[in-house]
Amino acid sequence: MDIKYFDNAATTKVSKEVLEEMIKYFSEEYGNPSSMYTIGRSAKKAIEKARKKVAELINCEPREIIFTAGGSESDNTAIKGIANQLKNKGNHIITSKIEHHAIIESCKSLEEQGFKITYLNVNKEGYIDLTQLEKEITNKTILISIMAANNEIGTIQPIKEISKIAKEKNILFHTDAVQAVGNIPIDVKEMGIDMLSLSGHKIHAPKGIGALYVKEGIKFKRFIDGGHQEKNRRAGTENVAGIIGLGKACQIAKENLEQHMIALEQLRDYYISQVEKNIQGVILNGTLKNRLPGNANISFKDIDGEALLLELDQKGICASSGSACTAGESTPSHVLKAIGLDDSIANGAVRISFSEENTKEDVDYLVKSLMEIVESLRQKS
Ligand SMILES: *Cc1c(COP(=O)(O)O)cnc(C)c1O
């Protein structure tokens, strides 16, 4: 069966151009970048080229980019690395209730070590409250970490306003921008971001490669100890092919950003309007203003989202009932809880996340399938 893939917030397909650039770094240019001979040096050179491309996408200096094994490692490094570095200065970190598990669980593990964490509430649309953020800051606060865009409901936070508050109080600001980078404009200088996490597999590069941006001059305890790679900031022989792939994906993302956003917004808005027109009892979760271009999260009343997903799978459709990380659990995701959804509404949520490979015809097939499945599931219940 033809697969209709609508789960690009969970992962994306490696693009052809990305794969093509990577291949020779498995088979011909397989040297260790730390080695002195030619194939080692050329791998090193290719890494530095890729670093420049990543830096250009978010407008930072190449030396401010550290390659990691993905978004989760970048998040862990930022949270734990700053906590350990600044523990003599303070033990308080502010984050939000709707962060990715990589942030939430990093904070939980710091709590066990005596750190105090404030998890900010969000409103119905998924925004944090800037006044509450200001109120929660103490003279022990060392870090504010707020995601740029949410992976489940697509809400984009007012990053510039958050960074302004952090700066005024002389507190470091980290953002998990894994869903934002490549999907909306991100400029770390203009937005006042001190640290930023991004991941390859959410932007058509492979899984297991990511990057952490750390503004020049900011010190943190490194997360992986070992050799001198990445200027002593992240040990381990570099994932050369992955890095090359990430660089290429960032280059494409930068070149295509505007048309990418328009294409995804069109698919998203068409999908939402078709569902609202053709299916009764639906609720759009999140907000239409400041929403990721490719994200649509809709609750179907009196429907079990998991059951709906299984039926969609029978029709070759890949979607998510919230976050892939919480799939399998039948309890509503922490994000849908945080925006105040009743359990019954949260359980009926389906997240659709588009890529440029999706077409209007794909959306028609999706909506038609949803109409049939929702009707039959509602009749059974
Ligand atoms: C996917 C994701 C991560 C984790 O990235 P990995 O590369 O899968 O470890 C972190 N934060 C957000 C918002 C994500 O969507």
Coordinates of C-alpha atoms and ligand atoms in Angstrom, one line a residue:
M1 CA 0.0 0.0 0.0
D2 CA 1.0 3.5 -0.7
I3 CA 2.1 5.2 2.6
K4 CA 0.6 8.6 3.3
Y5 CA 3.0 10.1 5.8
F6 CA 1.6 12.9 8.1
D7 CA 3.9 12.5 11.1
N8 CA 6.8 14.8 10.3
A9 CA 6.9 16.2 13.8
A10 CA 7.9 12.7 15.0
T11 CA 10.5 12.3 12.3
T12 CA 11.1 13.1 8.6
K13 CA 12.4 11.2 5.6
V14 CA 16.0 11.8 4.8
S15 CA 15.9 13.9 1.6
K16 CA 17.6 12.7 -1.6
E17 CA 20.0 15.6 -1.7
V18 CA 21.0 15.0 2.0
L19 CA 21.6 11.2 1.4
E20 CA 23.6 11.9 -1.7
E21 CA 26.0 14.2 0.1
M22 CA 26.4 11.7 3.0
I23 CA 27.2 8.5 1.2
K24 CA 30.8 9.0 0.4
Y25 CA 31.6 9.7 4.0
F26 CA 30.7 6.1 4.8
S27 CA 32.7 4.5 2.0
E28 CA 35.4 6.7 0.6
E29 CA 36.0 9.5 3.0
Y30 CA 35.9 7.3 6.1
G31 CA 38.9 8.8 7.8
N32 CA 38.8 9.9 11.5
P33 CA 38.6 13.7 11.5
S34 CA 41.3 13.7 14.2
S35 CA 43.8 11.9 12.0
M36 CA 46.6 13.7 10.2
Y37 CA 46.5 12.0 6.8
T38 CA 44.5 13.1 3.8
I39 CA 41.2 11.2 4.3
G40 CA 41.2 12.3 7.9
R41 CA 41.9 15.9 7.1
S42 CA 39.3 16.0 4.4
A43 CA 36.6 14.6 6.8
K44 CA 37.6 17.4 9.2
K45 CA 37.3 20.0 6.4
A46 CA 33.8 18.7 5.4
I47 CA 32.7 18.9 9.1
E48 CA 33.7 22.5 9.2
K49 CA 31.8 23.3 6.0
A50 CA 28.7 21.6 7.5
R51 CA 29.2 23.6 10.7
K52 CA 29.1 26.8 8.7
K53 CA 25.8 25.8 7.0
V54 CA 24.2 25.0 10.4
A55 CA 25.4 28.3 11.8
E56 CA 24.1 30.2 8.8
L57 CA 20.6 28.8 9.3
I58 CA 20.3 30.3 12.8
N59 CA 22.7 33.3 12.3
C60 CA 25.5 32.4 14.6
E61 CA 29.3 31.9 14.3
P62 CA 30.4 28.4 13.2
R63 CA 32.5 28.0 16.4
E64 CA 29.3 28.5 18.4
I65 CA 27.9 25.2 17.0
I66 CA 28.6 21.9 18.8
F67 CA 27.5 18.7 17.1
T68 CA 25.6 16.2 19.3
A69 CA 23.8 12.9 18.9
G70 CA 20.4 14.7 18.6
G71 CA 17.9 17.0 20.2
S72 CA 17.8 15.0 23.4
E73 CA 21.5 15.2 23.9
S74 CA 21.5 18.9 23.1
D75 CA 18.7 19.5 25.7
N76 CA 20.5 17.4 28.4
T77 CA 23.8 19.2 27.7
A78 CA 22.2 22.7 28.0
I79 CA 20.2 22.0 31.2
K80 CA 22.7 19.8 33.1
G81 CA 25.7 21.6 31.7
I82 CA 24.6 25.0 32.9
A83 CA 23.3 23.6 36.2
N84 CA 26.6 22.0 37.0
Q85 CA 28.6 25.0 35.8
L86 CA 26.6 27.6 37.8
K87 CA 25.6 25.5 40.9
N88 CA 27.6 27.8 43.2
K89 CA 25.8 30.8 41.8
G90 CA 22.3 29.4 42.2
N91 CA 20.1 26.3 42.1
H92 CA 16.9 27.5 40.4
I93 CA 15.8 26.9 36.8
I94 CA 12.7 28.0 35.1
T95 CA 11.0 26.0 32.3
S96 CA 7.5 25.2 31.2
K97 CA 5.0 22.4 31.6
I98 CA 4.8 21.7 27.9
E99 CA 8.5 21.0 27.2
H100 CA 9.7 17.9 25.5
H101 CA 10.6 15.0 27.8
A102 CA 14.3 15.7 27.1
I103 CA 13.9 18.9 29.0
I104 CA 11.4 17.8 31.6
E105 CA 13.3 14.7 32.6
S106 CA 16.6 16.5 32.7
C107 CA 15.0 18.9 35.1
K108 CA 13.5 16.1 37.2
S109 CA 17.0 14.5 37.5
L110 CA 18.4 17.8 38.7
E111 CA 15.6 18.1 41.3
E112 CA 16.9 14.8 42.8
Q113 CA 20.3 16.6 43.2
G114 CA 18.7 19.5 45.0
F115 CA 18.0 21.9 42.2
K116 CA 14.7 23.8 42.3
I117 CA 12.7 23.8 39.1
T118 CA 9.7 26.0 38.3
Y119 CA 7.5 24.6 35.6
L120 CA 5.5 27.5 34.2
N121 CA 1.8 27.1 33.3
V122 CA 0.6 27.7 29.9
N123 CA -2.8 29.1 28.8
K124 CA -5.4 27.3 26.6
E125 CA -3.5 28.2 23.5
G126 CA -0.2 27.0 24.9
Y127 CA 1.5 30.3 25.7
I128 CA 3.5 30.9 28.8
D129 CA 2.6 34.0 30.8
L130 CA 5.5 36.5 30.7
T131 CA 4.3 38.2 33.9
Q132 CA 4.4 34.9 35.7
L133 CA 7.9 34.3 34.2
E134 CA 9.1 37.6 35.7
K135 CA 7.5 36.8 39.0
E136 CA 9.2 33.4 39.3
I137 CA 12.7 34.8 38.9
T138 CA 14.8 34.8 42.1
N139 CA 18.4 35.7 42.8
K140 CA 19.1 32.0 42.6
T141 CA 17.8 31.6 39.0
I142 CA 20.6 30.5 36.7
L143 CA 18.7 29.4 33.6
I144 CA 15.4 29.9 31.7
S145 CA 14.6 27.2 29.2
I146 CA 11.5 27.6 27.1
M147 CA 10.9 25.8 23.8
A148 CA 10.6 27.8 20.7
A149 CA 7.7 25.8 19.3
N150 CA 5.7 22.9 20.8
N151 CA 5.9 19.5 19.1
E152 CA 2.3 18.5 19.9
I153 CA 0.2 21.6 19.4
G154 CA 2.6 23.8 17.4
T155 CA 2.4 26.9 19.5
I156 CA 5.3 29.3 18.9
Q157 CA 6.4 31.1 22.1
P158 CA 7.3 34.8 22.2
I159 CA 11.0 34.0 22.2
K160 CA 12.2 37.6 21.9
E161 CA 10.2 38.8 24.8
I162 CA 11.4 35.9 27.0
S163 CA 15.0 36.5 26.1
K164 CA 14.5 40.2 27.0
I165 CA 13.3 39.3 30.4
A166 CA 16.2 36.9 30.9
K167 CA 18.7 39.5 29.8
E168 CA 17.4 42.2 32.1
K169 CA 17.9 39.8 35.0
N170 CA 21.3 38.6 33.7
I171 CA 20.0 35.0 33.4
L172 CA 21.0 32.6 30.6
F173 CA 18.2 31.7 28.1
H174 CA 18.1 28.3 26.4
T175 CA 15.5 27.3 23.8
D176 CA 14.6 23.8 22.5
A177 CA 14.1 24.8 18.9
V178 CA 14.0 21.3 17.5
Q179 CA 10.5 21.9 15.9
A180 CA 11.2 25.5 15.0
V181 CA 14.5 25.4 13.2
G182 CA 13.9 24.9 9.5
N183 CA 10.1 25.6 9.9
I184 CA 10.1 29.2 11.0
P185 CA 12.8 31.9 10.9
I186 CA 15.2 31.6 13.7
D187 CA 17.9 34.2 14.3
V188 CA 19.7 33.7 17.6
K189 CA 21.3 37.2 17.5
E190 CA 18.1 39.0 16.7
M191 CA 16.1 36.9 19.2
G192 CA 18.6 37.1 22.0
I193 CA 19.1 33.4 22.4
D194 CA 22.1 32.2 24.5
M195 CA 21.7 28.4 23.8
L196 CA 19.6 26.5 21.3
S197 CA 18.9 22.8 20.6
L198 CA 18.2 21.5 17.1
S199 CA 17.9 18.0 15.7
G200 CA 18.7 16.5 12.2
H201 CA 15.8 14.0 11.8
K202 CA 13.1 16.6 12.2
I203 CA 14.5 18.5 9.1
H204 CA 15.1 15.7 6.6
A205 CA 18.6 14.8 7.9
P206 CA 19.2 11.4 9.7
K207 CA 18.4 10.4 13.2
G208 CA 21.1 10.5 15.8
I209 CA 22.6 13.9 14.8
G210 CA 21.9 17.3 16.2
A211 CA 23.5 20.4 17.4
L212 CA 23.7 22.7 20.3
Y213 CA 24.3 26.4 19.8
V214 CA 26.2 28.0 22.7
K215 CA 26.9 31.8 22.5
E216 CA 30.6 32.6 22.6
G217 CA 31.8 33.1 26.1
I218 CA 29.2 30.9 27.8
K219 CA 30.8 28.1 29.8
F220 CA 29.1 24.8 30.6
K221 CA 30.2 21.4 32.0
R222 CA 30.3 19.0 29.1
F223 CA 27.9 16.1 29.0
I224 CA 30.1 13.5 27.3
D225 CA 33.6 13.2 28.7
G226 CA 36.5 11.8 26.7
G227 CA 38.6 13.2 23.8
H228 CA 39.2 16.7 22.6
Q229 CA 36.6 16.8 19.8
E230 CA 34.3 19.8 19.3
K231 CA 36.9 22.0 21.1
N232 CA 36.6 19.9 24.3
R233 CA 32.9 20.6 24.5
R234 CA 31.6 17.2 23.3
A235 CA 33.9 14.1 23.3
G236 CA 33.5 11.2 20.8
T237 CA 34.6 10.6 17.3
E238 CA 32.4 12.8 15.1
N239 CA 29.4 11.3 13.3
V240 CA 30.9 12.6 10.1
A241 CA 28.2 11.4 7.6
G242 CA 25.5 12.6 10.0
I243 CA 27.1 16.0 10.3
I244 CA 27.4 16.3 6.6
G245 CA 23.8 15.4 6.3
L246 CA 22.7 17.9 8.9
G247 CA 24.7 20.6 7.1
K248 CA 23.1 19.9 3.8
A249 CA 19.6 19.8 5.4
C250 CA 20.3 23.2 7.0
Q251 CA 21.4 24.7 3.7
I252 CA 18.3 23.5 2.0
A253 CA 16.1 24.7 4.9
K254 CA 17.6 28.2 4.6
E255 CA 17.3 28.4 0.9
N256 CA 13.7 27.1 0.9
L257 CA 12.3 28.5 4.1
E258 CA 9.8 30.9 2.7
Q259 CA 8.3 28.6 0.2
H260 CA 8.4 25.7 2.7
M261 CA 6.4 27.7 5.2
I262 CA 3.8 28.8 2.6
A263 CA 3.4 25.2 1.2
L264 CA 2.9 23.7 4.7
E265 CA 0.6 26.5 5.9
Q266 CA -1.6 25.9 2.8
L267 CA -1.8 22.1 3.6
R268 CA -2.5 22.8 7.2
D269 CA -5.2 25.3 6.7
Y270 CA -6.8 23.3 4.0
Y271 CA -6.8 20.2 6.3
I272 CA -8.3 22.1 9.2
S273 CA -11.0 23.7 7.1
Q274 CA -12.0 20.4 5.5
V275 CA -12.2 18.6 8.8
E276 CA -14.3 21.4 10.3
K277 CA -16.6 21.4 7.3
N278 CA -17.1 17.7 7.1
I279 CA -16.9 16.3 10.6
Q280 CA -19.0 17.2 13.6
G281 CA -17.6 17.6 17.1
V282 CA -14.1 18.6 16.4
I283 CA -11.8 21.0 18.3
L284 CA -8.6 22.5 17.1
N285 CA -6.0 22.3 19.9
G286 CA -3.5 25.2 20.2
T287 CA -3.9 28.4 18.3
L288 CA -4.1 29.5 14.7
K289 CA -1.9 32.6 15.4
N290 CA 1.8 31.8 15.8
R291 CA 1.4 28.1 15.0
L292 CA 4.0 25.9 13.3
P293 CA 3.2 26.0 9.6
G294 CA 3.0 22.2 9.3
N295 CA 1.1 21.3 12.6
A296 CA -2.6 20.6 13.0
N297 CA -3.8 19.0 16.2
I298 CA -7.5 18.2 16.3
S299 CA -9.6 16.5 18.9
F300 CA -12.5 14.3 17.8
K301 CA -15.2 14.2 20.4
D302 CA -16.2 10.7 21.7
I303 CA -13.3 9.1 19.9
D304 CA -10.3 7.3 21.3
G305 CA -7.3 8.7 19.4
E306 CA -5.4 5.5 19.6
A307 CA -8.2 3.5 18.0
L308 CA -8.4 6.2 15.3
L309 CA -4.7 5.9 14.6
L310 CA -4.9 2.1 14.2
E311 CA -7.7 2.5 11.7
L312 CA -5.8 5.2 9.8
D313 CA -2.8 2.8 9.7
Q314 CA -5.1 0.3 8.0
K315 CA -5.5 2.8 5.3
G316 CA -1.8 3.5 5.0
I317 CA -1.9 6.8 6.9
C318 CA 0.7 7.7 9.5
A319 CA -0.3 10.2 12.1
S320 CA 0.2 10.7 15.8
S321 CA -2.2 10.8 18.8
G322 CA -0.1 13.5 20.5
S323 CA 3.6 13.0 20.9
A324 CA 5.3 9.8 19.6
C325 CA 7.1 9.6 23.0
T326 CA 3.8 9.2 24.8
A327 CA 2.2 6.9 22.3
G328 CA 1.3 3.5 23.8
E329 CA 0.3 5.2 27.1
S330 CA -3.4 5.8 27.2
T331 CA -3.1 8.7 29.6
P332 CA -3.4 12.1 27.9
S333 CA -0.1 13.8 27.1
H334 CA 1.4 16.3 29.6
V335 CA 1.0 19.0 26.9
L336 CA -2.7 18.5 26.3
K337 CA -3.2 18.3 30.1
A338 CA -1.3 21.6 30.5
I339 CA -3.6 23.5 28.1
G340 CA -6.5 22.3 30.2
L341 CA -8.2 19.7 28.0
D342 CA -10.6 17.3 29.7
D343 CA -9.2 13.7 29.5
S344 CA -12.0 12.7 27.1
I345 CA -11.1 15.5 24.7
A346 CA -7.4 15.0 25.0
N347 CA -7.8 11.3 24.3
G348 CA -9.5 12.1 21.0
A349 CA -6.6 14.2 19.8
V350 CA -4.8 13.5 16.5
R351 CA -1.7 15.4 15.4
I352 CA -1.1 15.7 11.7
S353 CA 2.3 17.2 10.7
F354 CA 3.0 17.9 7.1
S355 CA 6.1 17.9 4.8
E356 CA 6.5 19.4 1.3
E357 CA 6.0 15.9 0.0
N358 CA 2.3 15.9 1.0
T359 CA -0.2 17.1 -1.6
K360 CA -3.7 18.4 -1.5
E361 CA -4.9 15.0 -2.8
D362 CA -3.2 13.4 0.1
V363 CA -5.2 15.7 2.4
D364 CA -8.4 14.8 0.6
Y365 CA -7.7 11.1 1.2
L366 CA -6.9 11.8 4.8
V367 CA -10.1 13.8 5.4
K368 CA -12.2 11.2 3.6
S369 CA -10.6 8.4 5.7
L370 CA -11.2 10.4 8.9
M371 CA -14.9 10.9 8.0
E372 CA -15.4 7.2 7.6
I373 CA -13.5 6.1 10.6
V374 CA -14.9 8.7 13.0
E375 CA -18.4 7.8 12.0
S376 CA -17.9 4.1 12.4
L377 CA -16.1 4.5 15.7
R378 CA -18.9 6.8 17.0
Q379 CA -21.6 4.3 16.0
K380 CA -19.8 1.5 17.9
S381 CA -19.5 3.5 21.1
Ligands
LIG1 C1 12.1 15.4 18.6 C2 12.3 16.4 19.7 C3 13.4 16.4 20.6 C4 14.3 15.2 20.6 O1 15.2 15.2 19.5 P1 15.9 13.8 19.2 O2 16.8 14.2 18.1 O3 14.8 12.8 18.7 O4 16.6 13.3 20.4 C5 13.5 17.4 21.5 N1 12.6 18.4 21.5 C6 11.6 18.5 20.7 C7 10.7 19.7 20.7 C8 11.4 17.5 19.7 O5 10.4 17.6 18.9

